[in-house]
Coordinates of C-alpha atoms in Angstrom, one line a residue:
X1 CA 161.5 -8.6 37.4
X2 CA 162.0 -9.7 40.5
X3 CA 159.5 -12.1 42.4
X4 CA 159.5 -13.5 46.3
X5 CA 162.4 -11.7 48.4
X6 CA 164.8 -9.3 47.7
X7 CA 168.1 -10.8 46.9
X8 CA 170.1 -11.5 49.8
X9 CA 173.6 -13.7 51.0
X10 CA 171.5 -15.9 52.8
X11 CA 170.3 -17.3 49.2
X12 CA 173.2 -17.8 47.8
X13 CA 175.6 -20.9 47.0
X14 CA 176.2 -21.7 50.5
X15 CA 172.3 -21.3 51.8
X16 CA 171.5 -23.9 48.8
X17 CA 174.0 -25.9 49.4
X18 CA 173.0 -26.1 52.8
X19 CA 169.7 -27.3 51.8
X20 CA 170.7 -29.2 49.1
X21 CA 172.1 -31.5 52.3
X22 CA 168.6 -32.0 53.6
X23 CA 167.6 -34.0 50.0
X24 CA 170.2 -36.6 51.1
X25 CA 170.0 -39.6 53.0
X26 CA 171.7 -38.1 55.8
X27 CA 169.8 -35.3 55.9
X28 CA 166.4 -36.8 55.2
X29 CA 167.5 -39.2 58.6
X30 CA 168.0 -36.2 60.8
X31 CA 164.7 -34.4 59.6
X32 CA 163.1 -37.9 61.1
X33 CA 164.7 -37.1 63.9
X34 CA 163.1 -33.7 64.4
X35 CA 159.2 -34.8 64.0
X36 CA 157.4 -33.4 67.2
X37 CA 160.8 -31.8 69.0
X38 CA 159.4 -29.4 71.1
X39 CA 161.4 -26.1 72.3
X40 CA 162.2 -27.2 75.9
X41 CA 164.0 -30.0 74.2
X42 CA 165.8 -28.2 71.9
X43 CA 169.0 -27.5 73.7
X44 CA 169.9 -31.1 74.3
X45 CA 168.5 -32.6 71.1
X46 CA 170.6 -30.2 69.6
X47 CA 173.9 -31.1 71.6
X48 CA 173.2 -34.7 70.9
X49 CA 172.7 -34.5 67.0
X50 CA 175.9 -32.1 66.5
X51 CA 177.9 -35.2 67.8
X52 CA 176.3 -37.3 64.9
X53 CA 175.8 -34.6 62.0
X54 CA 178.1 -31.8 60.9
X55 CA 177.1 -28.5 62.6
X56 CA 175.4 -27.3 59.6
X57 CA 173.6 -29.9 58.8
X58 CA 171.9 -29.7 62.0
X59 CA 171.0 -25.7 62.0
X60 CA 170.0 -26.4 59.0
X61 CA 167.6 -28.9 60.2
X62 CA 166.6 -27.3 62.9
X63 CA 165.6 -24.6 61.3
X64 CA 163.7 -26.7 58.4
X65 CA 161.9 -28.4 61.5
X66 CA 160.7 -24.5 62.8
X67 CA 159.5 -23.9 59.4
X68 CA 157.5 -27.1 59.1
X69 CA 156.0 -26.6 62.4
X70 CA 154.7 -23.0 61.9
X71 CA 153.4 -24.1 58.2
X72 CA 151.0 -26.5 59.5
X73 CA 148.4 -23.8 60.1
X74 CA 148.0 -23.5 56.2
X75 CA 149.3 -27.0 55.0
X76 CA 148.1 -29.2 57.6
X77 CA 149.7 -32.2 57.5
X78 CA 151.6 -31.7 54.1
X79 CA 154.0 -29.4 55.8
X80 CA 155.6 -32.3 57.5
X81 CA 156.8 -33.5 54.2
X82 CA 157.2 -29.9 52.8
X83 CA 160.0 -27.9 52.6
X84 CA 160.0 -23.7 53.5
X85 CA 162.0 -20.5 53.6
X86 CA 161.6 -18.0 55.9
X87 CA 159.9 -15.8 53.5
X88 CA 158.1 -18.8 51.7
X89 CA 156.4 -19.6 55.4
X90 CA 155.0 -16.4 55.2
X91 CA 153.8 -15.9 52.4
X92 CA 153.0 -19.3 50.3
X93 CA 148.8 -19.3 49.7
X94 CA 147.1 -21.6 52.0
X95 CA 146.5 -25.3 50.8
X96 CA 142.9 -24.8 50.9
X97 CA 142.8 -21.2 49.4
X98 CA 145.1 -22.4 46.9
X99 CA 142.8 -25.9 45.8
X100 CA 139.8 -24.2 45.4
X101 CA 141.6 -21.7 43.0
X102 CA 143.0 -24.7 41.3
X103 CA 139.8 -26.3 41.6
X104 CA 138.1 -23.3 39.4
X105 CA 141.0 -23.7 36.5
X106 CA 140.3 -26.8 36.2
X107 CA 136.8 -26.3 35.7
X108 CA 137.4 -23.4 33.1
X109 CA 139.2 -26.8 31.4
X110 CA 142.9 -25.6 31.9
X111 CA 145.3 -28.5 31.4
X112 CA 148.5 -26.4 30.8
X113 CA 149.5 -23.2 33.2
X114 CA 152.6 -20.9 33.7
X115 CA 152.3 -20.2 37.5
X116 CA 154.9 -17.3 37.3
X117 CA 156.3 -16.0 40.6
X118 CA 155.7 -19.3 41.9
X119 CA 157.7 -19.4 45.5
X120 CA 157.7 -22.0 47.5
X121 CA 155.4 -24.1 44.8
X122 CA 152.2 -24.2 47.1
X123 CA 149.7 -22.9 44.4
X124 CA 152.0 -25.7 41.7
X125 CA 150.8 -28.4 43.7
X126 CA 147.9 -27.9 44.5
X127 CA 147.4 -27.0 40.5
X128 CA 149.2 -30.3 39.8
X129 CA 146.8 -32.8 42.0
X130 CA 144.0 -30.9 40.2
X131 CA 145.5 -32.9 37.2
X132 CA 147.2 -29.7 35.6
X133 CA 150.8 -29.5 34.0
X134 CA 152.7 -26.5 35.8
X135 CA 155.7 -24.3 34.8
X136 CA 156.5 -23.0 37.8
X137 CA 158.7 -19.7 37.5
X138 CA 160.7 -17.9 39.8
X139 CA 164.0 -15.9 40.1
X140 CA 165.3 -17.0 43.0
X141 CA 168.1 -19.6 43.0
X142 CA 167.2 -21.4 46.7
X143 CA 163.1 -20.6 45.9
X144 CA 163.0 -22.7 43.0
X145 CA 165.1 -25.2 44.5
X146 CA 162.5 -25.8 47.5
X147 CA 159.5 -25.4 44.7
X148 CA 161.4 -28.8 42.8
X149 CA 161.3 -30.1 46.0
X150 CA 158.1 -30.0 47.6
X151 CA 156.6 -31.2 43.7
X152 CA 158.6 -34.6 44.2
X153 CA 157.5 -34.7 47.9
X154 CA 154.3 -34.4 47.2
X155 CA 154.4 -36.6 44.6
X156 CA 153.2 -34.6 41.4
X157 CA 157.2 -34.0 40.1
X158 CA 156.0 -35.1 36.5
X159 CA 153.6 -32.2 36.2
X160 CA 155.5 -29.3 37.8
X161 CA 158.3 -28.3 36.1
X162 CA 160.6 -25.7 38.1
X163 CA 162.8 -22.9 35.9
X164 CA 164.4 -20.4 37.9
X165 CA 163.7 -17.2 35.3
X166 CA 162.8 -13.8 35.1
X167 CA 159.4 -13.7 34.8
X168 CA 159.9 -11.2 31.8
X169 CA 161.8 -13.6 30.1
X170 CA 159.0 -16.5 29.8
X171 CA 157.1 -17.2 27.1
X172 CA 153.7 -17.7 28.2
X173 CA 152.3 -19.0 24.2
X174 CA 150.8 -22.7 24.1
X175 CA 149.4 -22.5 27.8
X176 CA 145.7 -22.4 28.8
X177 CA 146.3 -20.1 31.8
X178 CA 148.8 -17.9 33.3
X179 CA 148.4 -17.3 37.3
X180 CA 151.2 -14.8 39.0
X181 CA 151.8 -13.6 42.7
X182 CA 153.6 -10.5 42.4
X183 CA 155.8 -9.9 45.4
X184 CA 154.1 -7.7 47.6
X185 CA 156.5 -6.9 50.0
X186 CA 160.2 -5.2 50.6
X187 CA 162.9 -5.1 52.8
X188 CA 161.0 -2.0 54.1
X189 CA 157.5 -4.0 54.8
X190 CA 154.2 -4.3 52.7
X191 CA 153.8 -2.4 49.1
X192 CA 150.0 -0.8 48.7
X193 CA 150.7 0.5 45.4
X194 CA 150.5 -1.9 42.7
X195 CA 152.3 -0.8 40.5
X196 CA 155.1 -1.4 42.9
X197 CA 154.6 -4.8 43.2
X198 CA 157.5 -6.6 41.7
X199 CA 156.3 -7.7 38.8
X200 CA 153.8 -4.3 38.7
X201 CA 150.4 -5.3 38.4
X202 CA 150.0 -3.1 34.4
X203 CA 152.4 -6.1 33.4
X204 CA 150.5 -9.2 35.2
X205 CA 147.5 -8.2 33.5
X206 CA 148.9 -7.9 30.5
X207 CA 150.4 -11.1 31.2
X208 CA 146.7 -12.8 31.9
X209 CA 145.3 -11.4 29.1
X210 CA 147.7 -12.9 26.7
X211 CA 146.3 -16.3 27.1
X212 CA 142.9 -17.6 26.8
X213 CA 142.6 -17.7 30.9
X214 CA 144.7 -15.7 33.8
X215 CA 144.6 -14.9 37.4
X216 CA 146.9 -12.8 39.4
X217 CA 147.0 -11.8 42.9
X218 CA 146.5 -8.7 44.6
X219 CA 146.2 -7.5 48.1
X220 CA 142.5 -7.6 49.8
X221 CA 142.6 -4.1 50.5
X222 CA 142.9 -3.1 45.7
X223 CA 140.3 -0.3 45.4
X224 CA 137.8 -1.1 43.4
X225 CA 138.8 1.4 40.8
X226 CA 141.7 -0.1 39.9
X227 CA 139.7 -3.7 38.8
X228 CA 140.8 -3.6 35.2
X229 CA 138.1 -3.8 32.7
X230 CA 136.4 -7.1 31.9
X231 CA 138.4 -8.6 34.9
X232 CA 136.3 -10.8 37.8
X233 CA 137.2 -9.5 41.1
X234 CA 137.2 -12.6 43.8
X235 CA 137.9 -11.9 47.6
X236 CA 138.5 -15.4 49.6
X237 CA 138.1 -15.7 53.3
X238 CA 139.1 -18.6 54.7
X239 CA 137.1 -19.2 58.3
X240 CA 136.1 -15.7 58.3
X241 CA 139.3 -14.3 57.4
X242 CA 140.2 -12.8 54.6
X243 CA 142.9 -14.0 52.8
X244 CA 143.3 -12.7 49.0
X245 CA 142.2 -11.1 46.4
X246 CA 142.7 -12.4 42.5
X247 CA 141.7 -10.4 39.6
X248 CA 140.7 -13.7 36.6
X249 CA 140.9 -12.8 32.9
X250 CA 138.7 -14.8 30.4
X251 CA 135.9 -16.3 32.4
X252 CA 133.1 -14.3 31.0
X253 CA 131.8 -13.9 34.4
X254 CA 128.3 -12.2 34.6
X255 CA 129.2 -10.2 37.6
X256 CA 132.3 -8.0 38.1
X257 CA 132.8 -9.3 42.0
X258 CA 133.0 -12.6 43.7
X259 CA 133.4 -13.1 47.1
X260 CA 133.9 -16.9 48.0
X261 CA 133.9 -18.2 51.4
X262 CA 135.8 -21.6 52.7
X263 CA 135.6 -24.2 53.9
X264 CA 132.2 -24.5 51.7
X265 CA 132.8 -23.6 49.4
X266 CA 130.0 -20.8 49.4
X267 CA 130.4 -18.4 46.4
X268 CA 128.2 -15.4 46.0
X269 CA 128.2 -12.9 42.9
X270 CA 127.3 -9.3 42.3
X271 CA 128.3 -6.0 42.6
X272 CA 125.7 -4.2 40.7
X273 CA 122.8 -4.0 43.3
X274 CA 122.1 -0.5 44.2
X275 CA 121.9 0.6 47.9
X276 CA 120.1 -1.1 50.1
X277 CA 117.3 0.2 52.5
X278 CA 118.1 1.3 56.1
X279 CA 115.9 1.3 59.0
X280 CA 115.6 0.4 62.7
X281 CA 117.2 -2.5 64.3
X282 CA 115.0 -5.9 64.4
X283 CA 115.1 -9.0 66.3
X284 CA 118.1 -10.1 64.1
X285 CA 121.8 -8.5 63.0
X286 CA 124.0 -10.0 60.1
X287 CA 127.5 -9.8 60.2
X288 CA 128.5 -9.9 56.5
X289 CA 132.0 -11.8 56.3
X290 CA 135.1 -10.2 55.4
X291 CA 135.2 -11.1 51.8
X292 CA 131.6 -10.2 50.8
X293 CA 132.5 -6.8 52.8
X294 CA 135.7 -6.7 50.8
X295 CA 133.8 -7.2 47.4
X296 CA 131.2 -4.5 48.5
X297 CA 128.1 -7.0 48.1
X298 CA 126.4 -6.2 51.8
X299 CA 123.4 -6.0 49.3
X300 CA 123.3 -9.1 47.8
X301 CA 123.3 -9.9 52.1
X302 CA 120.1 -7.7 52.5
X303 CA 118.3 -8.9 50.0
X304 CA 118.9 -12.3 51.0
X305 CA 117.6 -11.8 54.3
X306 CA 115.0 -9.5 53.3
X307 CA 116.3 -7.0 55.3
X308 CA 118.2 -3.3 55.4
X309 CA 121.1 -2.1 56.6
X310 CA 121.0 -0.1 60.4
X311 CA 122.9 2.9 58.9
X312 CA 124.3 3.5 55.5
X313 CA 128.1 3.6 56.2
X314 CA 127.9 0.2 58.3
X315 CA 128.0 -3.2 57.1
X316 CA 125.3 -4.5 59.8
X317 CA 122.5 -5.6 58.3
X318 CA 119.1 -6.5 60.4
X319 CA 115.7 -8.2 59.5
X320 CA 112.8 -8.9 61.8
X321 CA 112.6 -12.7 61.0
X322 CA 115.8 -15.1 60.9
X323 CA 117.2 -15.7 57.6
X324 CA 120.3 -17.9 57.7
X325 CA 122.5 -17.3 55.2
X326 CA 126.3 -18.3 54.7
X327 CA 127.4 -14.9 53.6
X328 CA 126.4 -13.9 57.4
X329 CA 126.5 -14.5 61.0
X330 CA 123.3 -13.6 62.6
X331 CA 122.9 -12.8 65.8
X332 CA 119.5 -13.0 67.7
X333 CA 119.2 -9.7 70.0
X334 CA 118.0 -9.5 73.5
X335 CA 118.8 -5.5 74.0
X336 CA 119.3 -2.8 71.6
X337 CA 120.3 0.0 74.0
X338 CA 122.2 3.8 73.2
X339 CA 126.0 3.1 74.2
X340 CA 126.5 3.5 77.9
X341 CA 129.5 1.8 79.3
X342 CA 127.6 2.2 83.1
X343 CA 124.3 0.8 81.8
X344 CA 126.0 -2.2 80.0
X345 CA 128.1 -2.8 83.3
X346 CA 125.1 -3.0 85.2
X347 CA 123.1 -5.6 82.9
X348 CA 126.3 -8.0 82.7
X349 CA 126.8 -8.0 86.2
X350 CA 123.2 -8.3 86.5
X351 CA 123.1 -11.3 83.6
X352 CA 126.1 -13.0 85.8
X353 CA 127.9 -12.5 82.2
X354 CA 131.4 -13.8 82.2
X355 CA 132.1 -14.1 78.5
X356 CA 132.0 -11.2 76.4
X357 CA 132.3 -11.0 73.3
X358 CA 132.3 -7.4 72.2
X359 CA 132.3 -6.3 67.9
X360 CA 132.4 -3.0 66.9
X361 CA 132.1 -0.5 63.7
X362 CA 131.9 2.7 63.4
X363 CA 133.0 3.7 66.7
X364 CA 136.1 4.5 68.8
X365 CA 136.0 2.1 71.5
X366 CA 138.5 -0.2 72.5
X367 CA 136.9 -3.8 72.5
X368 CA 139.9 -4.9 75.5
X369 CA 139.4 -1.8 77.2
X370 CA 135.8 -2.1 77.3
X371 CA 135.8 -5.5 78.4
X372 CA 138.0 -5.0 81.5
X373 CA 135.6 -2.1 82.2
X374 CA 133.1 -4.2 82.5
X375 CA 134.5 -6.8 84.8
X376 CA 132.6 -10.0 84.0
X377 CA 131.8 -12.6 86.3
X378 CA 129.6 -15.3 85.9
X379 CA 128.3 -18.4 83.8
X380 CA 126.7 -17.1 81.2
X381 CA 128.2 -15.4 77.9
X382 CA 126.8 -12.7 75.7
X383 CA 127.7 -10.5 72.1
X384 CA 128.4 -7.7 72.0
X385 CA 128.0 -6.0 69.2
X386 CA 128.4 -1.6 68.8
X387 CA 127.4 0.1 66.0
X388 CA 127.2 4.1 64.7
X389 CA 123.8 4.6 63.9
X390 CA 121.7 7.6 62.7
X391 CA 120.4 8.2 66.4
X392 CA 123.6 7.8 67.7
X393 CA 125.6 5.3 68.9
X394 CA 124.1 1.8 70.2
X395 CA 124.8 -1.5 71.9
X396 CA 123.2 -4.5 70.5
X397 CA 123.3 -7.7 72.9
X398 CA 122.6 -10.9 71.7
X399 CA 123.5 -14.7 70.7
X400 CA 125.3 -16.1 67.8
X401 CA 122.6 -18.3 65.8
X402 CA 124.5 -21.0 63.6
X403 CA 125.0 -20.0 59.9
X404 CA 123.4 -21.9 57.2
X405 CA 125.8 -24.5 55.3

């Protein structure tokens, strides 16, 4: 089964060979070289090095330099001393997605784990710091050879051990946990059936199930129905953006959804409240994040606030008196006005608005298209926020109000 990209020439002998040349002295002095080069300076840094270093050495380098610079968003300041593939970039979990997961093995009392479909190594290591021993499995040649890699540059070598495998082939018996990724992508872009992730998700669970804890990844967007039975559903947004889903086996969790929110780490479960009320817009709107949406626990958000939802189909909750909550932005309203792009040009022109930030749901409109409409101008800023209601549409103006922590 195949995990991470589709086989291709670029991973073959002479793409890991290539890289292979980075481990070296040589290479690891021209990767010093690169540390902060910036684009402008590309042309003649280049022209310089290929006088110094074979040719290939330098692409290679260059391109190792690219990868490192683009990874910083989700490794921070490991990525300087981590290595990456084009695909690997892409789609490795972020560092701090990827400690709190290891962070919740750990506390489940995991000390041994088969981390199958492993990549780049970004979930290994952070599983390693958390003090557990990692197989780390993957089929592809120059994959597994940057996974052994970032393990020794990272420093936890002795408790990640790289095997370049079918997935299929591994025997799982004698670990604590089993986590896989399933490659959730093709040649031909991103795969929404999962059954057609590569390994198919029937097989991963069966996979988690056959030890005494297992997680496996899944795109944000799994209906609900296919949740398999007795499995914990956790959506994780990291600064209000959803970033994955994983389904865990074996942690008799009391609720069937989690939806946990970083940095925090705030974790909220449920699931099993029925609807919530749904009345008239208050002094105050929630905006539940991405994850808790994702997880369908807007209720467990009303009933925290004490409040109801301002129309059954929209995940905008309201209460009369502020209740911060970290599941939430609130918003403290000024205006809650029917829709009309000429009356809302009128009060921020009025307001000597000129930021605007507009949100919308359940409604058409363009939020760029609306905001050049209304031409702002001035000092002040205001939210925007549109909404399908019962009545009709509305416009809900109003301030952020800081979340609780």
């Amino acid at each position: 089964m195949r995990c991470g990209p589709e086989p291709s020439r670029d991973n073959g002998p002479v793409e890991i060979e290539s890289f292979r040349a980075l481990l070296t002295e040589q290479g690891q002095a021209l990767l010093a070289e690169l540390r902060g080069f910036t684009a402008a300076g590309e042309l003649a840094l280049a022209t310089r090095l290929r006088r110094e270093y074979p040719a290939e050495l330098v692409r290679a380098a260059f391109e190792q330099a690219r990868l490192r610079q683009r990874a910083r968003a989700k490794f921070g300041a490991d990525a300087d001393a981590m290595y990456f593939t084009q695909h690997g970039v892409e789609q490795a979990t972020r560092r701090s997605v990827a400690e709190w997961r290891a962070g919740r093995f750990a506390a489940l009392g995991v000390r041994r784990l088969a981390d199958l479909c492993c990549g780049i190594g970004g979930d290994a290591v952070a599983l390693a710091r958390a003090g557990i021993a990692v197989l780390a499995v993957d089929r592809d040649g120059l994959t597994c050879e940057v996974a052994r890699a970032n393990a020794a540059a990272l420093g936890v070598a002795d408790l990640v051990e790289v095997r370049r495998a079918d997935v299929a082939d591994v025997d799982t018996a004698g670990f604590d946990a089993v986590f896989t990724d399933p490659a959730r992508r093709t040649s031909h872009g991103r795969v929404f059936d999962p059954q057609a992730y590569s390994p198919p998700l029937s097989w991963a669970v069966e996979a988690a199930r056959g030890a005494p804890f297992g997680a496996l990844k899944v795109a944000p967007g799994i209906p609900h129905e296919l949740v398999p039975e007795g499995a914990e559903a956790e959506w994780v947004s990291d600064r209000g953006e959803v970033k994955e889903a994983v389904l865990w086996f074996g942690t008799a969790a009391a609720e069937p959804y989690r939806a946990t929110l970083l940095p925090g780490p705030h974790s909220l479960s449920g699931g099993a409240l029925p609807a919530p009320p749904v009345g008239p817009v208050g002094r105050y709107l929630y905006e539940p994040d991405g994850a808790v949406i994702r997880g369908r626990m807007v209720a467990e958000v009303v009933a925290a606030v004490d409040g109801r939802l301002i129309d059954p189909m929209i995940a905008y909750v309201t209460s009369d008196e502020l209740r911060p909550t970290p599941y939430a932005q609130a918003y403290e309203l000024t205006d809650v006005l029917p829709f009309q792009v000429k009356r809302l040009k009128a009060l921020v022109k009025e307001r000597r608005i000129g930021t605007v930030v507009i949100k919308k749901r359940g409604t058409s409109i363009v939020p760029e298209e609306l905001r050049r409409q209304l031409k702002p101008a001035g000092p002040n800023a205001v939210t925007v926020l549109v909404a399908r209601t019962a009545a009709g549409p509305v416009m809900m103006l109003g301030q952020p109000v800081g979340r609780a922590m």
